[in-house]
Amino acid sequence: MSERKVLNKYYPPDFDPSKIPRMKLPKNRQYTVRLMAPFNMRCKTCGEYIYKGKKFNARKEDAENEDYLGIRIYRFYIKCTRCLQEISFKTDPRNTDYEIEEGATRNFMALKLAQEQEKREEDAEKEEEASNPMKLLENRTQQSKQEIELMESLEELRDLNRRQGNVDYDSMLLKYNPAELKEQIKRMQEEEDENTVKNLMGIKRKISEKEELAESDDNMTKSKIKNVITSTTQSSVKKKVSKLNLLNLVKVNNVTINNKTKKSCNSLSLIGNYSSSDDSN
């Protein structure tokens, strides 16, 4: 089964294209083309908005006696989707854009206006530099500073790329040994444990030394208290002994007095006994 849409035609061996008669066409013939609206526009008659990218069956023709540096300028005709009013626009190769001619007005386009403003500013700067040499010198110094900063940043990026490029990941993976890594981890853990034990022992020693100092201080205070107590007790005992001695002395004196009275009484009795014996005689 042959293809419905045949792209390659068969040319017999005796084909001669010069024998084919050429059609007589008008010089500025219009062609029907399919295109999209190149910008947002609004119809002048009905006020319909036509957005950018809307598809139309348009007529195309060459703009007579118009070109830009040998580049042809084409004109297109479309119809409004609401009132069927004809709208025409043409190419603008100078600004790489399209230019509206009749039937509609172009809507606001921020990008185009920004580009135009930027171009105006550049022209004004160029004029100012041409008229003011100091401004030109300032701009050049600023540009040189920017270039130096860019060169420094590029050198930093190159150094980073070199460092990353020198790393050989295959050799690193070959050198990788899980058994050795486990041993290293164990050693690290043992060292950390030893360090922690040493730190704890040092802390305990400090605490014991502090306790010993505290005990020695307590002993000193206790001995001082004992000495004070003993001194106070000795003084009190001495006072009591002195008091007792005084009491004993009083008692001795009383005993001597009693003995004296007893002796006197005995002598009197003897005298009485003697006198009674004389009376009896």
mmCIF file of C-alpha atoms in Angstrom:
data_model
loop_
_atom_site.group_PDB
_atom_site.id
_atom_site.type_symbol
_atom_site.label_atom_id
_atom_site.label_comp_id
_atom_site.label_asym_id
_atom_site.label_seq_id
_atom_site.Cartn_x
_atom_site.Cartn_y
_atom_site.Cartn_z
ATOM 1 C CA MET A 1 0.000 0.000 0.000
ATOM 2 C CA SER A 2 1.482 3.309 -1.074
ATOM 3 C CA GLU A 3 1.811 6.258 1.282
ATOM 4 C CA ARG A 4 -1.009 8.741 1.316
ATOM 5 C CA LYS A 5 1.307 11.743 1.658
ATOM 6 C CA VAL A 6 4.179 11.128 -0.704
ATOM 7 C CA LEU A 7 7.165 13.385 -0.089
ATOM 8 C CA ASN A 8 9.576 11.991 -2.688
ATOM 9 C CA LYS A 9 8.411 12.263 -6.278
ATOM 10 C CA TYR A 10 9.528 10.019 -9.122
ATOM 11 C CA TYR A 11 11.445 11.741 -11.910
ATOM 12 C CA PRO A 12 11.895 9.671 -15.060
ATOM 13 C CA PRO A 13 15.324 9.598 -16.766
ATOM 14 C CA ASP A 14 14.086 11.683 -19.725
ATOM 15 C CA PHE A 15 12.839 14.503 -17.453
ATOM 16 C CA ASP A 16 13.853 17.994 -18.608
ATOM 17 C CA PRO A 17 12.795 20.844 -16.259
ATOM 18 C CA SER A 18 13.529 23.511 -18.916
ATOM 19 C CA LYS A 19 10.618 22.234 -20.986
ATOM 20 C CA ILE A 20 8.143 22.957 -18.176
ATOM 21 C CA PRO A 21 6.353 26.256 -18.868
ATOM 22 C CA ARG A 22 6.676 28.854 -16.118
ATOM 23 C CA MET A 23 3.605 30.505 -14.644
ATOM 24 C CA LYS A 24 3.205 34.238 -15.105
ATOM 25 C CA LEU A 25 2.656 35.631 -11.609
ATOM 26 C CA PRO A 26 2.311 39.251 -10.485
ATOM 27 C CA LYS A 27 5.465 40.962 -9.283
ATOM 28 C CA ASN A 28 4.277 41.604 -5.683
ATOM 29 C CA ARG A 29 2.159 38.553 -5.129
ATOM 30 C CA GLN A 30 0.552 37.881 -1.726
ATOM 31 C CA TYR A 31 0.983 34.481 -0.060
ATOM 32 C CA THR A 32 -1.223 32.993 2.631
ATOM 33 C CA VAL A 33 0.830 31.968 5.645
ATOM 34 C CA ARG A 34 0.098 30.737 9.138
ATOM 35 C CA LEU A 35 1.599 32.897 11.878
ATOM 36 C CA MET A 36 1.218 33.986 15.495
ATOM 37 C CA ALA A 37 0.674 37.522 16.716
ATOM 38 C CA PRO A 38 4.146 38.900 17.540
ATOM 39 C CA PHE A 39 2.932 41.239 20.313
ATOM 40 C CA ASN A 40 -0.160 42.216 22.309
ATOM 41 C CA MET A 41 -2.459 44.556 20.427
ATOM 42 C CA ARG A 42 -5.938 46.094 20.599
ATOM 43 C CA CYS A 43 -8.308 46.605 17.710
ATOM 44 C CA LYS A 44 -9.145 50.249 17.013
ATOM 45 C CA THR A 45 -12.732 49.638 15.841
ATOM 46 C CA CYS A 46 -14.132 47.221 18.441
ATOM 47 C CA GLY A 47 -11.504 47.355 21.201
ATOM 48 C CA GLU A 48 -10.842 43.583 21.135
ATOM 49 C CA TYR A 49 -7.599 42.526 22.799
ATOM 50 C CA ILE A 50 -5.388 40.217 20.762
ATOM 51 C CA TYR A 51 -2.750 38.571 22.902
ATOM 52 C CA LYS A 52 0.735 37.598 21.840
ATOM 53 C CA GLY A 53 0.951 34.117 20.317
ATOM 54 C CA LYS A 54 -2.598 33.946 18.910
ATOM 55 C CA LYS A 55 -2.606 32.103 15.581
ATOM 56 C CA PHE A 56 -3.898 33.660 12.342
ATOM 57 C CA ASN A 57 -4.127 32.854 8.640
ATOM 58 C CA ALA A 58 -2.333 35.952 7.341
ATOM 59 C CA ARG A 59 -1.409 37.370 3.946
ATOM 60 C CA LYS A 60 2.242 38.132 3.353
ATOM 61 C CA GLU A 61 3.794 40.494 0.812
ATOM 62 C CA ASP A 62 7.059 42.326 0.235
ATOM 63 C CA ALA A 63 7.179 45.974 1.314
ATOM 64 C CA GLU A 64 7.963 47.929 -1.840
ATOM 65 C CA ASN A 65 11.086 50.071 -1.907
ATOM 66 C CA GLU A 66 11.863 49.219 1.724
ATOM 67 C CA ASP A 67 14.855 47.302 3.019
ATOM 68 C CA TYR A 68 17.504 47.453 5.723
ATOM 69 C CA LEU A 69 21.092 46.766 4.667
ATOM 70 C CA GLY A 70 19.824 44.572 1.855
ATOM 71 C CA ILE A 71 17.385 42.666 4.117
ATOM 72 C CA ARG A 72 13.844 42.476 2.802
ATOM 73 C CA ILE A 73 10.973 43.872 4.825
ATOM 74 C CA TYR A 74 7.702 41.917 4.794
ATOM 75 C CA ARG A 75 4.178 43.105 5.499
ATOM 76 C CA PHE A 76 1.442 40.947 7.032
ATOM 77 C CA TYR A 77 -2.353 41.345 7.063
ATOM 78 C CA ILE A 78 -4.580 39.703 9.673
ATOM 79 C CA LYS A 79 -8.229 40.148 10.683
ATOM 80 C CA CYS A 80 -9.675 40.954 14.079
ATOM 81 C CA THR A 81 -11.333 37.923 15.670
ATOM 82 C CA ARG A 82 -14.404 39.961 16.653
ATOM 83 C CA CYS A 83 -15.151 42.573 13.986
ATOM 84 C CA LEU A 84 -13.000 41.192 11.103
ATOM 85 C CA GLN A 85 -11.217 44.532 10.771
ATOM 86 C CA GLU A 86 -7.965 44.220 8.831
ATOM 87 C CA ILE A 87 -4.785 44.815 10.811
ATOM 88 C CA SER A 88 -1.405 45.230 9.161
ATOM 89 C CA PHE A 89 2.112 45.144 10.585
ATOM 90 C CA LYS A 90 5.597 44.672 9.114
ATOM 91 C CA THR A 91 9.005 43.432 10.147
ATOM 92 C CA ASP A 92 11.650 45.692 11.700
ATOM 93 C CA PRO A 93 15.099 44.070 11.168
ATOM 94 C CA ARG A 94 16.894 47.088 12.581
ATOM 95 C CA ASN A 95 15.471 46.489 16.065
ATOM 96 C CA THR A 96 14.782 42.743 15.535
ATOM 97 C CA ASP A 97 11.093 43.408 16.168
ATOM 98 C CA TYR A 98 7.765 44.083 14.418
ATOM 99 C CA GLU A 99 6.116 47.434 13.748
ATOM 100 C CA ILE A 100 2.349 47.977 13.753
ATOM 101 C CA GLU A 101 0.935 50.002 10.831
ATOM 102 C CA GLU A 102 -2.866 50.143 10.757
ATOM 103 C CA GLY A 103 -6.005 48.716 12.380
ATOM 104 C CA ALA A 104 -4.715 48.284 15.946
ATOM 105 C CA THR A 105 -2.529 49.785 18.622
ATOM 106 C CA ARG A 106 0.308 48.000 20.371
ATOM 107 C CA ASN A 107 -0.140 47.430 24.088
ATOM 108 C CA PHE A 108 2.362 48.205 26.811
ATOM 109 C CA MET A 109 5.506 46.091 26.649
ATOM 110 C CA ALA A 110 7.829 46.495 29.628
ATOM 111 C CA LEU A 111 10.737 44.607 28.120
ATOM 112 C CA LYS A 112 10.924 46.730 25.010
ATOM 113 C CA LEU A 113 10.685 49.970 26.977
ATOM 114 C CA ALA A 114 13.380 48.770 29.377
ATOM 115 C CA GLN A 115 15.680 47.945 26.488
ATOM 116 C CA GLU A 116 15.059 51.352 24.933
ATOM 117 C CA GLN A 117 15.761 53.067 28.266
ATOM 118 C CA GLU A 118 18.966 51.078 28.671
ATOM 119 C CA LYS A 119 20.082 52.069 25.213
ATOM 120 C CA ARG A 120 19.375 55.734 25.959
ATOM 121 C CA GLU A 121 21.388 55.540 29.171
ATOM 122 C CA GLU A 122 24.326 53.960 27.353
ATOM 123 C CA ASP A 123 24.260 56.697 24.728
ATOM 124 C CA ALA A 124 24.130 59.370 27.439
ATOM 125 C CA GLU A 125 27.098 57.793 29.251
ATOM 126 C CA LYS A 126 29.102 57.686 26.047
ATOM 127 C CA GLU A 127 28.355 61.348 25.376
ATOM 128 C CA GLU A 128 29.311 62.282 28.942
ATOM 129 C CA GLU A 129 32.579 60.359 28.700
ATOM 130 C CA ALA A 130 33.373 62.073 25.420
ATOM 131 C CA SER A 131 32.768 65.509 26.961
ATOM 132 C CA ASN A 132 34.183 64.875 30.469
ATOM 133 C CA PRO A 133 37.650 63.188 30.621
ATOM 134 C CA MET A 134 37.518 62.828 34.450
ATOM 135 C CA LYS A 135 34.356 60.763 34.173
ATOM 136 C CA LEU A 136 36.085 58.611 31.570
ATOM 137 C CA LEU A 137 39.022 58.086 33.955
ATOM 138 C CA GLU A 138 36.697 57.148 36.844
ATOM 139 C CA ASN A 139 34.861 54.628 34.677
ATOM 140 C CA ARG A 140 38.140 53.089 33.534
ATOM 141 C CA THR A 141 39.448 52.752 37.105
ATOM 142 C CA GLN A 142 36.162 51.148 38.132
ATOM 143 C CA GLN A 143 36.355 48.741 35.210
ATOM 144 C CA SER A 144 39.951 47.854 36.102
ATOM 145 C CA LYS A 145 38.922 47.122 39.717
ATOM 146 C CA GLN A 146 36.095 44.903 38.497
ATOM 147 C CA GLU A 147 38.476 43.062 36.184
ATOM 148 C CA ILE A 148 40.937 42.488 39.038
ATOM 149 C CA GLU A 149 38.155 41.119 41.257
ATOM 150 C CA LEU A 150 36.991 38.839 38.457
ATOM 151 C CA MET A 151 40.544 37.575 37.910
ATOM 152 C CA GLU A 152 40.913 36.847 41.639
ATOM 153 C CA SER A 153 37.623 34.956 41.716
ATOM 154 C CA LEU A 154 38.675 32.990 38.617
ATOM 155 C CA GLU A 155 41.993 32.078 40.243
ATOM 156 C CA GLU A 156 40.161 30.888 43.368
ATOM 157 C CA LEU A 157 37.874 28.733 41.237
ATOM 158 C CA ARG A 158 40.860 27.314 39.386
ATOM 159 C CA ASP A 159 42.579 26.434 42.656
ATOM 160 C CA LEU A 160 39.442 24.693 43.843
ATOM 161 C CA ASN A 161 39.186 22.769 40.592
ATOM 162 C CA ARG A 162 42.820 21.733 40.881
ATOM 163 C CA ARG A 163 42.327 20.481 44.409
ATOM 164 C CA GLN A 164 39.298 18.496 43.370
ATOM 165 C CA GLY A 165 41.087 17.209 40.268
ATOM 166 C CA ASN A 166 44.106 15.988 42.267
ATOM 167 C CA VAL A 167 41.945 13.728 44.402
ATOM 168 C CA ASP A 168 42.087 10.159 43.103
ATOM 169 C CA TYR A 169 38.974 8.446 44.376
ATOM 170 C CA ASP A 170 39.943 5.024 42.997
ATOM 171 C CA SER A 171 43.200 4.962 44.960
ATOM 172 C CA MET A 172 41.353 6.146 48.060
ATOM 173 C CA LEU A 173 38.846 3.305 47.704
ATOM 174 C CA LEU A 174 41.668 0.795 47.175
ATOM 175 C CA LYS A 175 43.443 2.040 50.276
ATOM 176 C CA TYR A 176 40.259 1.703 52.258
ATOM 177 C CA ASN A 177 40.466 -1.364 54.538
ATOM 178 C CA PRO A 178 37.562 -2.032 56.918
ATOM 179 C CA ALA A 179 39.649 -4.190 59.314
ATOM 180 C CA GLU A 180 42.276 -1.488 59.789
ATOM 181 C CA LEU A 181 39.572 1.102 60.184
ATOM 182 C CA LYS A 182 37.927 -0.979 62.929
ATOM 183 C CA GLU A 183 41.274 -1.365 64.700
ATOM 184 C CA GLN A 184 41.856 2.380 64.517
ATOM 185 C CA ILE A 185 38.398 2.987 65.938
ATOM 186 C CA LYS A 186 39.105 0.537 68.795
ATOM 187 C CA ARG A 187 42.415 2.238 69.551
ATOM 188 C CA MET A 188 40.751 5.608 69.586
ATOM 189 C CA GLN A 189 38.070 4.311 71.939
ATOM 190 C CA GLU A 190 40.660 2.748 74.272
ATOM 191 C CA GLU A 191 42.658 5.967 74.364
ATOM 192 C CA GLU A 192 39.511 7.928 75.145
ATOM 193 C CA ASP A 193 38.634 5.460 77.941
ATOM 194 C CA GLU A 194 42.145 5.755 79.425
ATOM 195 C CA ASN A 195 41.950 9.524 79.318
ATOM 196 C CA THR A 196 38.566 9.492 81.047
ATOM 197 C CA VAL A 197 39.872 7.085 83.747
ATOM 198 C CA LYS A 198 42.917 9.283 84.330
ATOM 199 C CA ASN A 199 40.732 12.331 84.629
ATOM 200 C CA LEU A 200 38.460 10.537 87.127
ATOM 201 C CA MET A 201 41.454 9.342 89.180
ATOM 202 C CA GLY A 202 42.839 12.862 89.276
ATOM 203 C CA ILE A 203 39.469 14.169 90.426
ATOM 204 C CA LYS A 204 39.304 11.468 93.162
ATOM 205 C CA ARG A 205 42.812 12.333 94.355
ATOM 206 C CA LYS A 206 41.902 15.977 94.577
ATOM 207 C CA ILE A 207 38.757 15.092 96.536
ATOM 208 C CA SER A 208 40.741 12.803 98.937
ATOM 209 C CA GLU A 209 43.365 15.499 99.469
ATOM 210 C CA LYS A 210 40.631 17.963 100.266
ATOM 211 C CA GLU A 211 39.055 15.488 102.703
ATOM 212 C CA GLU A 212 42.426 14.879 104.406
ATOM 213 C CA LEU A 213 42.953 18.592 104.755
ATOM 214 C CA ALA A 214 39.474 18.908 106.203
ATOM 215 C CA GLU A 215 40.141 16.026 108.672
ATOM 216 C CA SER A 216 43.455 17.539 109.753
ATOM 217 C CA ASP A 217 41.666 20.832 110.321
ATOM 218 C CA ASP A 218 39.006 19.008 112.344
ATOM 219 C CA ASN A 219 41.695 17.246 114.426
ATOM 220 C CA MET A 220 43.438 20.524 115.069
ATOM 221 C CA THR A 221 40.211 22.120 116.180
ATOM 222 C CA LYS A 222 39.370 19.096 118.362
ATOM 223 C CA SER A 223 42.804 19.146 120.008
ATOM 224 C CA LYS A 224 42.462 22.864 120.657
ATOM 225 C CA ILE A 225 39.017 22.280 122.178
ATOM 226 C CA LYS A 226 40.424 19.458 124.359
ATOM 227 C CA ASN A 227 43.272 21.645 125.541
ATOM 228 C CA VAL A 228 40.839 24.401 126.400
ATOM 229 C CA ILE A 229 38.563 21.927 128.212
ATOM 230 C CA THR A 230 41.459 20.365 130.109
ATOM 231 C CA SER A 231 42.772 23.768 131.081
ATOM 232 C CA THR A 232 39.328 24.855 132.299
ATOM 233 C CA THR A 233 38.808 21.565 134.188
ATOM 234 C CA GLN A 234 42.224 21.807 135.828
ATOM 235 C CA SER A 235 41.547 25.353 136.914
ATOM 236 C CA SER A 236 38.146 24.355 138.300
ATOM 237 C CA VAL A 237 39.676 21.328 140.112
ATOM 238 C CA LYS A 238 42.343 23.515 141.628
ATOM 239 C CA LYS A 239 39.690 25.919 142.852
ATOM 240 C CA LYS A 240 37.708 23.047 144.390
ATOM 241 C CA VAL A 241 40.810 21.643 146.062
ATOM 242 C CA SER A 242 41.604 25.009 147.517
ATOM 243 C CA LYS A 243 38.070 25.254 148.836
ATOM 244 C CA LEU A 244 38.306 21.748 150.330
ATOM 245 C CA ASN A 245 41.591 22.556 151.933
ATOM 246 C CA LEU A 246 40.044 25.559 153.536
ATOM 247 C CA LEU A 247 37.159 23.421 154.788
ATOM 248 C CA ASN A 248 39.574 20.824 156.192
ATOM 249 C CA LEU A 249 41.522 23.501 157.993
ATOM 250 C CA VAL A 250 38.311 24.699 159.645
ATOM 251 C CA LYS A 251 37.496 21.153 160.671
ATOM 252 C CA VAL A 252 40.938 20.644 162.187
ATOM 253 C CA ASN A 253 40.580 23.797 164.150
ATOM 254 C CA ASN A 254 37.184 22.651 165.427
ATOM 255 C CA VAL A 255 38.689 19.297 166.454
ATOM 256 C CA THR A 256 41.437 20.982 168.405
ATOM 257 C CA ILE A 257 38.875 23.150 170.174
ATOM 258 C CA ASN A 258 36.803 20.095 171.044
ATOM 259 C CA ASN A 259 39.902 18.323 172.350
ATOM 260 C CA LYS A 260 40.750 21.322 174.481
ATOM 261 C CA THR A 261 37.206 21.409 175.922
ATOM 262 C CA LYS A 262 37.359 17.689 176.570
ATOM 263 C CA LYS A 263 40.697 18.071 178.356
ATOM 264 C CA SER A 264 39.306 20.899 180.475
ATOM 265 C CA CYS A 265 36.244 18.831 181.356
ATOM 266 C CA ASN A 266 38.464 15.875 182.412
ATOM 267 C CA SER A 267 40.555 18.016 184.619
ATOM 268 C CA LEU A 268 37.487 19.431 186.317
ATOM 269 C CA SER A 269 36.138 15.936 186.908
ATOM 270 C CA LEU A 270 39.403 14.919 188.402
ATOM 271 C CA ILE A 271 39.305 17.893 190.691
ATOM 272 C CA GLY A 272 35.732 17.023 191.696
ATOM 273 C CA ASN A 273 36.676 13.452 192.352
ATOM 274 C CA TYR A 274 39.570 14.557 194.507
ATOM 275 C CA SER A 275 37.415 16.876 196.554
ATOM 276 C CA SER A 276 34.825 14.193 197.244
ATOM 277 C CA SER A 277 37.488 11.827 198.433
ATOM 278 C CA ASP A 278 38.751 14.394 200.911
ATOM 279 C CA ASP A 279 35.289 14.915 202.391
ATOM 280 C CA SER A 280 34.870 11.260 202.976
ATOM 281 C CA ASN A 281 38.043 11.142 204.921
#
